[in-house]
Amino acid sequence: MSHVLAAVAWPYANGPRHIGHVSGFGVPSDVFARYMRMAGHDVLMVSGTDEHGTPIQVQADADGVTPRELADRYNRVIVEDLHGLGLSYDLFTRTTTRNHYAVVQELFEGMYRNGYIVPKTTMGAISPSTGRTLPDRYIEGTCPICGYDSARGDQCDNCGNQLDPIDLIDPKSRINGETPKFVETEHFFLDLPALADVLRQWLDTREGWRPNVLRFSRNLLDDLQPRAITRDLEWGVPIPLDGWRDRPDKRIYVWFDAVIGYLSASIEWARRSGDPEAWRRWWSADGEGKDARSYYFMGKDNIVFHSVIWPALLSGYSGEGSRDGEPGELGQLNLPTEVVSSEYLTMEGRKFSSSRKVVIYVRDFLERYDADALRYFIAAAGPESNDTDFTWAEFLRRNNDELVAGWGNLVNRCVSMAAKNFGAIPSIDPAGLTEADEALLATARAGFDTVGDLIGRHRQKQAIGEAMKVVAEANRYLSEQAPWKLKDEADKPRMGTILHVALQVISDANTLLTPFLPHSAQQVHELLGRTGVHAPMPVIEQVDDLDGGPSYPVLTGDYTVGARWESVPLEAGTPLAAPKPVFRKLDPSIVDEELARLAG
Ligand SMILES: [Zn+2]
């Protein structure tokens, strides 16, 4: 057993999340965490909503609410959506807690003391009418390199070059069209070049990463520049230095604070657990957490923050860059074991876009379909290692042909037949098992190693494929053995044996599918006459801020209960009732209905 941190990307709280967001990291991280717990590891799975930064400020202004009110609204929506999907967070919190502010400031101070955060004078754009800083992405103008007339302040989408807003020809504010003014402004920078060597050494020791992630991360190290970590903005974590702390117009940059959320959420979880130091078992590099492993789940656009920036912060805080230094009061902290990045999901051939209505929000999806139907699609056909297209036709096919006809039907037929003919799990004929019986049981048992190993290596598509192979084998076995033909009283012991074998394999396949399909796994568990929790579910709790801030909802749960990653022998004689279908067959008309909704 070991300590395993599942660190899941933080959704930005400026709107509801669509299925593309949860496909990339939400569901895959839950599958991984559930499997690791079932395999006996001590898992801590944390995340929360990312609530600072200019986009939320801008949208709050447009909606006539405060940024906090806007963040409150979408934090709740996102918490409810993730709950609906059954994502088993130990703690899903948010970045506006006082605990988070304190941890962010502690990291800032520690890095500053060690010399990895340095002040620098730069030219910043402000809006002449409001006096407020205009972030790069809210400035638009003509690209000085290729002449494209809608280049953004940070990047030209036409030629792909990185830009500085001051270089744009004829810059304009995208908020109100006015011409920005450029003024001298002081900011703090993360001295990434001083951390490049330690990052390179660390990357050289990484094993098992997806090759594209490792290659991309190494390339970033070749051209590391100091990076601004503060902005002229009112909405964010205050800068914890004398002369800055009380300034209302300077804040820590949102990406710097959000990435520290993995640590602050772990600390919050520990404080809520009654053992405030418990987080160290997953984080402490020189203490009880030194053998812990940490896995970070995100979409590919976020790799840089997890494979370069976050390890740089941790190394700087621990005093491990070229300027040396001492660890702060949290001690030396573990760097990521693995950065697990997914590719993009598109929808009917197009990029998801809330503004162009190429979207289906998690909430709307769950109103019309079951969570496990989506979880199945994501696991079997999601963007694990390639950009992948979600189509309603393919969703329908996978739901009806694979989930309903393949798996649900197997469960239903076997439980019905056993309930009707025996009223209970039948016993095995004293004459014993045939070769075919033994072979099927062995196939199912072998699945625990195969499927477990694949999930552990983040090959979930292959893993669920292997689990569904067990289901296919069981269906073939059933057709070949045809227990429904054994109607004579003399044949009944053999019928019982076949059904016992089939139900045992259903029980095993159900355990193999539990990390992917926790809701239906609980139902199948109960259909087999068992009681108690098989697949634990998260709960939403309204909690008080630990340090006196406003209360907020969190996702949490008791995941110490539930099935282990092993075959559990059925007990003959366990009563069985006639089953209800586990999955819903969808009418083919949903495809046209959904496409009509998309066309709007
Ligand atoms: Zn350009």
XYZ file of C-alpha atoms and ligand atoms in Angstrom:
601
model
C 0.000 0.000 0.000
C 1.187 3.440 -0.690
C -0.036 6.998 -0.599
C -1.399 8.186 -3.916
C -2.338 11.792 -4.640
C -4.817 12.266 -7.487
C -4.529 15.967 -8.308
C -7.237 17.014 -10.722
C -7.223 20.212 -12.820
C -9.286 23.057 -11.350
C -12.305 24.096 -13.443
C -12.562 27.850 -13.958
C -15.726 29.199 -12.319
C -16.912 31.569 -15.050
C -19.671 29.289 -16.299
C -21.057 25.764 -16.268
C -18.713 23.054 -17.542
C -19.418 21.079 -20.722
C -18.725 17.417 -21.364
C -15.399 18.243 -23.056
C -14.079 19.510 -19.726
C -15.021 16.404 -17.777
C -13.853 14.051 -20.527
C -10.274 15.223 -20.406
C -9.542 14.956 -16.709
C -12.720 14.697 -14.556
C -13.803 11.169 -15.353
C -10.307 9.720 -16.046
C -8.991 10.939 -12.683
C -11.989 9.408 -10.923
C -11.478 6.060 -12.670
C -7.840 6.124 -11.567
C -8.620 7.126 -7.960
C -11.385 4.546 -7.615
C -9.157 1.782 -8.939
C -6.243 2.781 -6.691
C -8.491 2.742 -3.622
C -9.926 -0.655 -4.590
C -6.358 -1.951 -5.013
C -5.673 -0.960 -1.394
C -3.834 2.349 -1.746
C -4.410 5.339 0.464
C -5.730 7.847 -2.081
C -6.208 11.566 -1.657
C -8.131 13.115 -4.555
C -8.402 16.902 -4.490
C -9.440 19.785 -6.674
C -11.745 22.797 -6.593
C -12.975 25.715 -8.611
C -10.452 28.269 -9.860
C -12.079 31.612 -9.090
C -9.690 34.512 -9.505
C -8.430 36.401 -12.529
C -9.571 38.877 -15.098
C -12.146 36.797 -17.003
C -14.264 36.437 -13.856
C -13.791 40.111 -13.009
C -14.838 41.125 -16.537
C -17.859 38.863 -16.582
C -18.944 39.960 -13.112
C -18.770 43.599 -14.285
C -20.906 42.719 -17.301
C -23.468 40.887 -15.120
C -23.567 43.657 -12.514
C -22.439 41.392 -9.663
C -19.241 41.130 -7.636
C -16.604 38.617 -8.729
C -17.286 36.693 -5.524
C -21.002 36.484 -6.331
C -20.242 35.217 -9.819
C -17.775 32.667 -8.428
C -20.330 31.554 -5.807
C -22.893 30.934 -8.521
C -20.676 28.778 -10.739
C -18.858 27.063 -7.897
C -22.214 25.637 -6.827
C -23.183 24.632 -10.373
C -19.855 22.877 -10.910
C -19.977 21.105 -7.529
C -23.435 19.764 -8.383
C -22.362 18.627 -11.848
C -19.311 16.765 -10.571
C -21.480 15.198 -7.892
C -23.918 14.072 -10.591
C -21.090 12.321 -12.412
C -20.123 10.509 -9.199
C -16.571 11.907 -9.078
C -15.118 10.702 -5.787
C -13.202 13.721 -4.532
C -11.898 13.544 -0.992
C -12.194 17.298 -1.175
C -13.429 19.511 -3.980
C -13.071 23.034 -2.632
C -12.381 26.464 -4.142
C -9.643 29.092 -4.371
C -11.522 31.771 -2.426
C -11.077 30.100 0.965
C -8.922 31.765 3.585
C -6.937 28.557 3.908
C -6.039 28.787 0.212
C -5.000 32.434 0.555
C -2.721 31.547 3.469
C -1.057 28.631 1.651
C -0.530 30.688 -1.529
C 1.035 33.471 0.517
C 3.254 31.008 2.376
C 4.599 29.654 -0.933
C 5.085 33.159 -2.283
C 7.010 34.229 0.809
C 9.148 31.101 0.881
C 10.137 31.507 -2.754
C 10.753 35.212 -2.276
C 13.035 34.552 0.707
C 14.983 32.021 -1.355
C 15.381 34.527 -4.184
C 13.204 32.821 -6.791
C 10.679 35.657 -6.879
C 12.121 38.993 -7.963
C 10.599 42.479 -8.564
C 10.824 44.019 -12.034
C 9.574 47.199 -13.736
C 7.550 46.559 -16.891
C 5.240 48.408 -19.267
C 1.639 47.515 -18.678
C -1.520 48.432 -20.567
C -4.273 50.214 -18.712
C -7.721 51.276 -19.791
C -7.759 55.108 -19.849
C -11.444 55.208 -18.844
C -11.293 52.891 -15.810
C -7.614 53.070 -14.858
C -7.698 49.307 -14.648
C -5.059 47.047 -16.138
C -6.005 45.519 -19.459
C -4.747 41.946 -19.474
C -3.020 40.837 -22.653
C -5.881 38.755 -23.895
C -8.261 41.690 -23.752
C -6.123 43.713 -26.134
C -6.479 43.215 -29.851
C -4.558 44.734 -32.743
C -2.601 44.059 -35.911
C 0.180 41.504 -35.653
C 3.581 43.198 -36.154
C 4.921 39.982 -37.694
C 2.285 38.800 -40.188
C -0.138 41.714 -40.394
C -3.163 39.706 -39.185
C -5.659 42.291 -37.925
C -7.146 40.363 -34.968
C -4.018 39.350 -33.062
C -4.403 39.183 -29.279
C -2.016 40.869 -26.885
C -0.401 37.599 -25.889
C -0.434 35.701 -29.170
C -1.248 35.897 -32.854
C -3.660 33.119 -33.804
C -2.704 33.512 -37.457
C 1.085 33.072 -37.358
C 1.250 31.532 -33.883
C 3.910 33.930 -32.557
C 3.954 35.006 -28.908
C 3.434 38.754 -28.651
C 3.657 41.578 -26.162
C 0.656 43.937 -26.213
C 2.894 46.991 -26.582
C 4.106 45.625 -29.953
C 0.624 45.400 -31.483
C -0.114 47.907 -34.267
C -3.196 49.991 -33.425
C -4.053 48.166 -30.151
C -7.665 48.314 -28.948
C -9.439 47.125 -25.819
C -11.695 44.182 -26.590
C -13.886 45.263 -23.683
C -14.868 48.729 -24.920
C -12.788 49.457 -28.033
C -10.699 52.254 -26.549
C -6.948 52.595 -27.156
C -4.985 51.380 -24.144
C -2.341 53.485 -22.468
C 1.027 51.955 -21.569
C 2.516 52.904 -18.206
C 5.438 51.748 -16.065
C 4.379 49.304 -13.457
C 6.210 47.122 -10.936
C 5.537 43.403 -10.742
C 6.986 40.261 -9.279
C 8.479 37.629 -11.532
C 9.155 33.978 -11.017
C 12.829 33.428 -11.839
C 12.317 30.316 -13.960
C 15.853 30.318 -15.455
C 17.253 29.812 -11.917
C 15.124 26.656 -11.687
C 15.763 25.242 -15.171
C 18.573 22.884 -14.139
C 16.697 21.301 -11.265
C 13.644 20.908 -13.529
C 15.739 19.235 -16.223
C 17.261 16.802 -13.723
C 13.812 15.990 -12.422
C 12.331 15.465 -15.919
C 15.247 13.152 -16.759
C 14.179 10.817 -13.966
C 10.511 10.597 -15.062
C 9.286 7.207 -16.219
C 6.109 6.079 -17.902
C 4.962 9.532 -19.024
C 3.176 9.847 -22.315
C 6.056 10.662 -24.710
C 4.427 13.806 -26.106
C 4.099 15.292 -22.602
C 7.737 14.644 -21.776
C 8.971 15.977 -25.113
C 6.831 19.103 -24.853
C 8.019 19.756 -21.284
C 11.704 19.330 -22.152
C 11.351 21.752 -25.052
C 9.870 24.378 -22.739
C 13.001 24.267 -20.590
C 15.212 25.359 -23.481
C 13.702 28.808 -23.513
C 12.593 29.605 -19.973
C 12.077 33.299 -19.237
C 11.181 34.991 -15.944
C 7.393 34.997 -15.733
C 5.177 37.676 -14.172
C 3.239 36.340 -11.204
C 1.398 39.516 -10.181
C -1.067 41.771 -12.005
C -2.737 45.130 -11.563
C -6.086 43.755 -10.540
C -8.362 43.950 -7.490
C -9.618 40.355 -7.617
C -7.131 37.807 -6.338
C -4.799 36.863 -3.494
C -2.949 39.860 -1.972
C 0.848 39.996 -2.267
C 2.190 39.043 1.194
C 5.062 41.548 1.408
C 5.386 44.757 3.403
C 4.252 47.715 1.332
C 2.198 45.445 -0.937
C -0.061 43.527 1.408
C -2.644 46.280 1.743
C -2.567 47.600 -1.818
C -6.009 47.067 -3.318
C -4.773 47.219 -6.928
C -2.083 44.527 -6.981
C -2.819 40.841 -6.799
C -1.102 37.513 -7.357
C -1.739 36.230 -10.870
C -4.531 33.667 -11.105
C -2.429 30.862 -12.580
C 0.086 31.155 -9.719
C -2.617 30.880 -7.077
C -4.682 28.173 -8.803
C -1.831 25.721 -9.257
C -1.076 25.936 -5.513
C -4.632 24.681 -4.959
C -3.461 21.062 -5.013
C -1.462 21.714 -1.872
C -3.928 24.045 -0.152
C -6.821 21.620 -0.795
C -4.769 18.778 0.706
C -4.090 20.917 3.766
C -7.760 21.889 4.017
C -8.753 18.222 3.771
C -6.327 17.361 6.598
C -7.594 20.191 8.789
C -11.151 18.989 8.270
C -10.180 15.362 8.969
C -9.162 16.152 12.553
C -5.465 15.471 11.858
C -4.102 18.786 10.532
C -0.737 17.257 9.633
C -2.204 14.314 7.662
C -1.537 16.039 4.304
C 2.187 15.434 4.805
C 1.695 11.734 4.046
C 1.171 12.736 0.376
C 3.459 15.752 0.186
C 6.394 15.716 2.542
C 9.562 14.953 0.538
C 11.736 14.393 3.595
C 9.253 12.767 5.965
C 6.450 10.245 5.976
C 5.359 11.230 2.460
C 8.643 10.468 0.810
C 7.344 7.285 -0.853
C 4.076 8.888 -1.885
C 3.172 9.144 -5.567
C 1.315 12.036 -7.161
C -0.600 12.043 -10.447
C -1.809 15.252 -12.060
C -4.716 15.102 -14.522
C -5.390 17.844 -17.066
C -6.060 18.779 -20.673
C -3.068 19.302 -22.939
C -3.367 23.096 -22.883
C -2.396 22.941 -19.204
C 0.744 20.814 -19.413
C 3.114 23.752 -18.914
C 1.604 24.601 -15.516
C 1.999 21.063 -14.209
C 5.258 19.883 -15.752
C 7.205 23.154 -15.489
C 5.595 25.911 -13.413
C 4.268 23.857 -10.493
C 7.468 21.819 -10.064
C 9.375 25.119 -10.314
C 7.319 26.596 -7.463
C 7.803 23.495 -5.337
C 11.559 23.417 -6.017
C 11.979 27.121 -5.324
C 10.012 26.851 -2.096
C 12.112 23.857 -1.044
C 15.319 25.827 -1.826
C 16.469 23.529 -4.611
C 17.255 25.823 -7.568
C 20.572 27.441 -8.513
C 20.132 30.062 -5.789
C 19.730 27.336 -3.134
C 17.781 28.405 -0.023
C 15.870 26.792 2.812
C 12.468 25.093 2.784
C 9.660 27.151 4.308
C 7.523 26.036 7.252
C 5.676 23.428 5.168
C 8.997 21.648 4.621
C 10.383 20.081 1.462
C 7.562 19.166 -0.893
C 7.166 16.322 -3.397
C 7.286 17.071 -7.113
C 4.749 15.346 -9.398
C 5.326 11.662 -10.065
C 3.446 11.875 -13.318
C 1.655 14.487 -15.405
C -1.231 12.782 -17.191
C -2.522 14.951 -19.981
C -5.445 14.235 -22.259
C -6.166 15.528 -25.741
C -9.248 17.453 -26.864
C -12.818 16.339 -27.328
C -14.700 17.958 -30.194
C -18.421 17.833 -30.785
C -19.879 16.706 -34.116
C -16.635 17.715 -35.816
C -16.397 21.168 -34.251
C -14.596 22.710 -31.297
C -16.753 23.163 -28.219
C -17.836 26.776 -28.035
C -20.274 28.168 -25.514
C -20.657 31.383 -27.501
C -21.426 29.559 -30.753
C -23.635 27.040 -28.910
C -21.514 24.063 -29.994
C -21.851 22.650 -26.531
C -23.640 20.340 -24.183
C -23.309 21.190 -20.537
C -22.845 18.429 -17.975
C -26.086 19.441 -16.281
C -28.187 19.199 -19.453
C -26.578 15.900 -20.319
C -27.387 14.420 -16.908
C -30.978 15.612 -17.130
C -31.517 13.500 -20.246
C -29.062 10.612 -19.845
C -27.471 8.570 -17.088
C -24.065 9.440 -15.670
C -22.673 5.987 -16.441
C -23.691 6.276 -20.095
C -21.447 9.339 -20.385
C -18.720 7.760 -18.254
C -18.775 4.738 -20.540
C -18.438 6.844 -23.678
C -15.557 8.820 -22.171
C -13.683 5.701 -21.073
C -14.261 3.746 -24.280
C -14.041 6.571 -26.802
C -12.690 9.652 -25.006
C -9.697 11.867 -25.876
C -7.142 9.809 -23.929
C -4.287 10.040 -26.410
C -5.838 11.548 -29.553
C -8.224 14.360 -30.264
C -11.606 12.658 -30.414
C -15.001 13.596 -31.734
C -18.176 13.192 -29.701
C -21.117 12.420 -31.975
C -24.628 11.647 -30.827
C -24.814 8.718 -33.260
C -21.732 7.152 -31.692
C -23.033 7.844 -28.187
C -26.284 6.098 -29.090
C -24.472 3.138 -30.641
C -22.136 2.652 -27.688
C -24.964 2.966 -25.202
C -27.367 0.621 -26.984
C -24.995 -1.946 -28.516
C -22.290 -2.177 -25.876
C -23.691 -1.035 -22.549
C -27.305 -2.204 -22.911
C -27.050 -5.182 -25.311
C -23.608 -6.345 -24.205
C -23.377 -5.808 -20.458
C -26.843 -4.905 -19.143
C -28.513 -7.705 -21.035
C -26.055 -10.301 -19.742
C -26.774 -9.267 -16.165
C -30.502 -9.217 -16.780
C -30.760 -12.583 -18.501
C -28.673 -14.440 -15.945
C -30.226 -12.918 -12.841
C -33.760 -13.404 -14.261
C -33.128 -17.015 -15.159
C -31.590 -17.811 -11.784
C -34.377 -15.987 -9.913
C -37.101 -17.761 -11.912
C -35.647 -21.265 -11.704
C -33.936 -21.225 -8.305
C -35.038 -18.076 -6.471
C -31.435 -17.740 -5.367
C -27.835 -18.097 -6.506
C -27.787 -21.750 -7.593
C -25.148 -24.108 -6.301
C -22.573 -25.923 -8.391
C -23.453 -29.490 -9.364
C -21.406 -32.000 -7.337
C -20.434 -33.465 -10.741
C -18.134 -30.476 -10.967
C -17.117 -27.904 -13.551
C -16.492 -28.493 -17.227
C -13.497 -27.216 -19.127
C -15.630 -24.405 -20.579
C -16.752 -23.368 -17.058
C -13.170 -23.322 -15.790
C -11.940 -21.409 -18.835
C -14.508 -18.643 -18.416
C -13.850 -18.298 -14.685
C -10.113 -18.085 -15.375
C -10.636 -15.389 -18.028
C -12.543 -13.260 -15.545
C -9.978 -13.753 -12.775
C -7.134 -12.833 -15.132
C -8.904 -9.539 -15.806
C -7.942 -8.219 -12.379
C -4.252 -8.122 -13.321
C -4.754 -6.989 -16.910
C -7.325 -4.267 -16.309
C -5.677 -3.051 -13.089
C -2.273 -2.757 -14.723
C -3.723 -0.767 -17.631
C -5.593 1.677 -15.377
C -2.434 2.098 -13.287
C -0.614 3.112 -16.479
C -3.388 5.484 -17.614
C -4.495 3.316 -20.524
C -8.158 3.417 -19.643
C -9.448 2.869 -23.150
C -7.605 -0.432 -23.358
C -8.574 -1.230 -19.773
C -12.311 -0.930 -20.327
C -11.858 -2.853 -23.597
C -10.349 -5.747 -21.614
C -13.180 -5.629 -19.077
C -15.741 -5.689 -21.891
C -13.925 -8.691 -23.405
C -14.788 -10.609 -20.256
C -18.414 -9.558 -20.812
C -18.246 -10.748 -24.446
C -16.752 -14.085 -23.360
C -19.548 -14.549 -20.850
C -22.150 -13.815 -23.539
C -20.529 -16.370 -25.849
C -20.417 -18.942 -23.040
C -24.082 -18.411 -22.364
C -25.043 -18.886 -26.041
C -22.965 -22.058 -26.240
C -24.218 -23.546 -22.988
C -27.826 -22.468 -23.620
C -29.046 -23.082 -20.063
C -32.612 -22.191 -21.134
C -32.750 -25.489 -23.051
C -32.090 -27.526 -19.907
C -35.732 -27.744 -18.913
C -35.900 -31.333 -17.690
C -35.698 -31.876 -13.968
C -32.685 -34.136 -14.573
C -30.820 -31.265 -16.283
C -31.466 -28.756 -13.546
C -28.194 -29.299 -11.656
C -26.273 -28.496 -14.849
C -28.422 -25.430 -15.456
C -27.603 -24.309 -11.920
C -23.901 -24.763 -12.519
C -23.965 -22.740 -15.727
C -25.856 -19.919 -14.055
C -23.595 -20.009 -11.031
C -20.538 -19.719 -13.274
C -22.149 -16.946 -15.328
C -23.173 -15.004 -12.213
C -19.679 -15.376 -10.739
C -18.215 -13.951 -13.927
C -20.798 -11.142 -13.827
C -19.688 -10.385 -10.280
C -16.037 -10.262 -11.392
C -16.767 -8.213 -14.520
C -18.795 -5.840 -12.371
C -15.807 -5.282 -10.095
C -13.577 -4.698 -13.148
C -16.079 -2.122 -14.428
C -16.646 -0.431 -11.058
C -14.040 2.349 -11.486
C -15.659 3.254 -14.827
C -19.352 2.683 -14.036
C -19.794 3.144 -10.281
C -23.532 3.872 -10.321
C -24.536 0.763 -12.250
C -21.906 -1.309 -10.415
C -23.763 -0.637 -7.179
C -27.018 -1.790 -8.838
C -25.463 -4.979 -10.209
C -24.001 -5.673 -6.767
C -27.523 -5.490 -5.322
C -29.021 -7.587 -8.141
C -26.610 -10.347 -7.122
C -28.329 -10.351 -3.718
C -25.570 -8.467 -1.949
C -25.970 -5.567 0.424
C -23.848 -2.656 1.606
C -21.782 -0.139 -0.307
C -20.029 -1.485 -3.382
C -19.069 1.788 -5.077
C -18.977 4.716 -2.634
C -20.373 8.026 -3.868
C -19.409 11.619 -3.113
C -21.693 13.860 -1.091
C -22.172 17.629 -1.145
C -21.672 19.247 2.246
C -22.135 22.894 3.119
C -19.137 23.724 5.325
C -17.904 26.710 7.294
C -14.693 28.335 6.118
C -12.056 27.095 8.591
C -10.738 30.592 9.165
C -13.869 32.683 9.380
C -14.781 33.332 5.738
C -18.225 32.636 4.241
C -19.491 29.041 4.135
C -19.469 27.092 0.870
C -20.362 23.694 -0.573
C -17.686 21.009 -0.935
C -17.659 17.542 -2.439
C -16.319 14.891 -0.127
C -17.047 11.307 0.871
C -16.141 8.213 2.822
C -14.354 5.966 0.364
C -12.892 3.556 2.901
C -15.907 1.321 2.280
C -16.693 -0.528 -0.930
C -15.405 -3.358 -3.078
C -11.764 -4.421 -3.208
C -9.993 -5.212 -6.472
C -10.503 -8.970 -6.238
C -12.865 -11.785 -7.139
C -15.450 -12.355 -4.414
C -16.925 -15.898 -4.478
C -20.705 -16.034 -4.733
C -22.586 -17.778 -1.993
C -25.047 -20.348 -3.269
C -28.469 -19.826 -1.721
C -28.298 -16.017 -1.646
C -31.861 -14.947 -2.524
C -32.412 -13.246 -5.873
C -35.310 -11.114 -7.028
C -36.433 -10.469 -10.602
C -34.156 -7.656 -11.819
C -34.903 -4.229 -13.214
C -32.823 -3.213 -16.241
C -29.514 -1.613 -15.218
C -29.136 0.590 -18.292
C -31.629 2.525 -20.384
C -31.893 1.739 -24.063
C -32.108 5.013 -25.972
C -34.459 5.689 -28.831
C -32.606 6.451 -32.090
C -34.662 9.659 -32.386
C -32.428 11.278 -29.738
C -29.760 11.787 -32.406
C -31.932 14.082 -34.510
C -33.298 15.816 -31.416
C -29.829 16.579 -30.114
C -28.569 17.714 -33.510
C -31.562 20.034 -33.786
C -30.695 21.489 -30.358
C -27.127 22.071 -31.535
C -28.312 23.811 -34.685
C -30.282 25.948 -32.268
Zn 0.835 37.107 -36.777
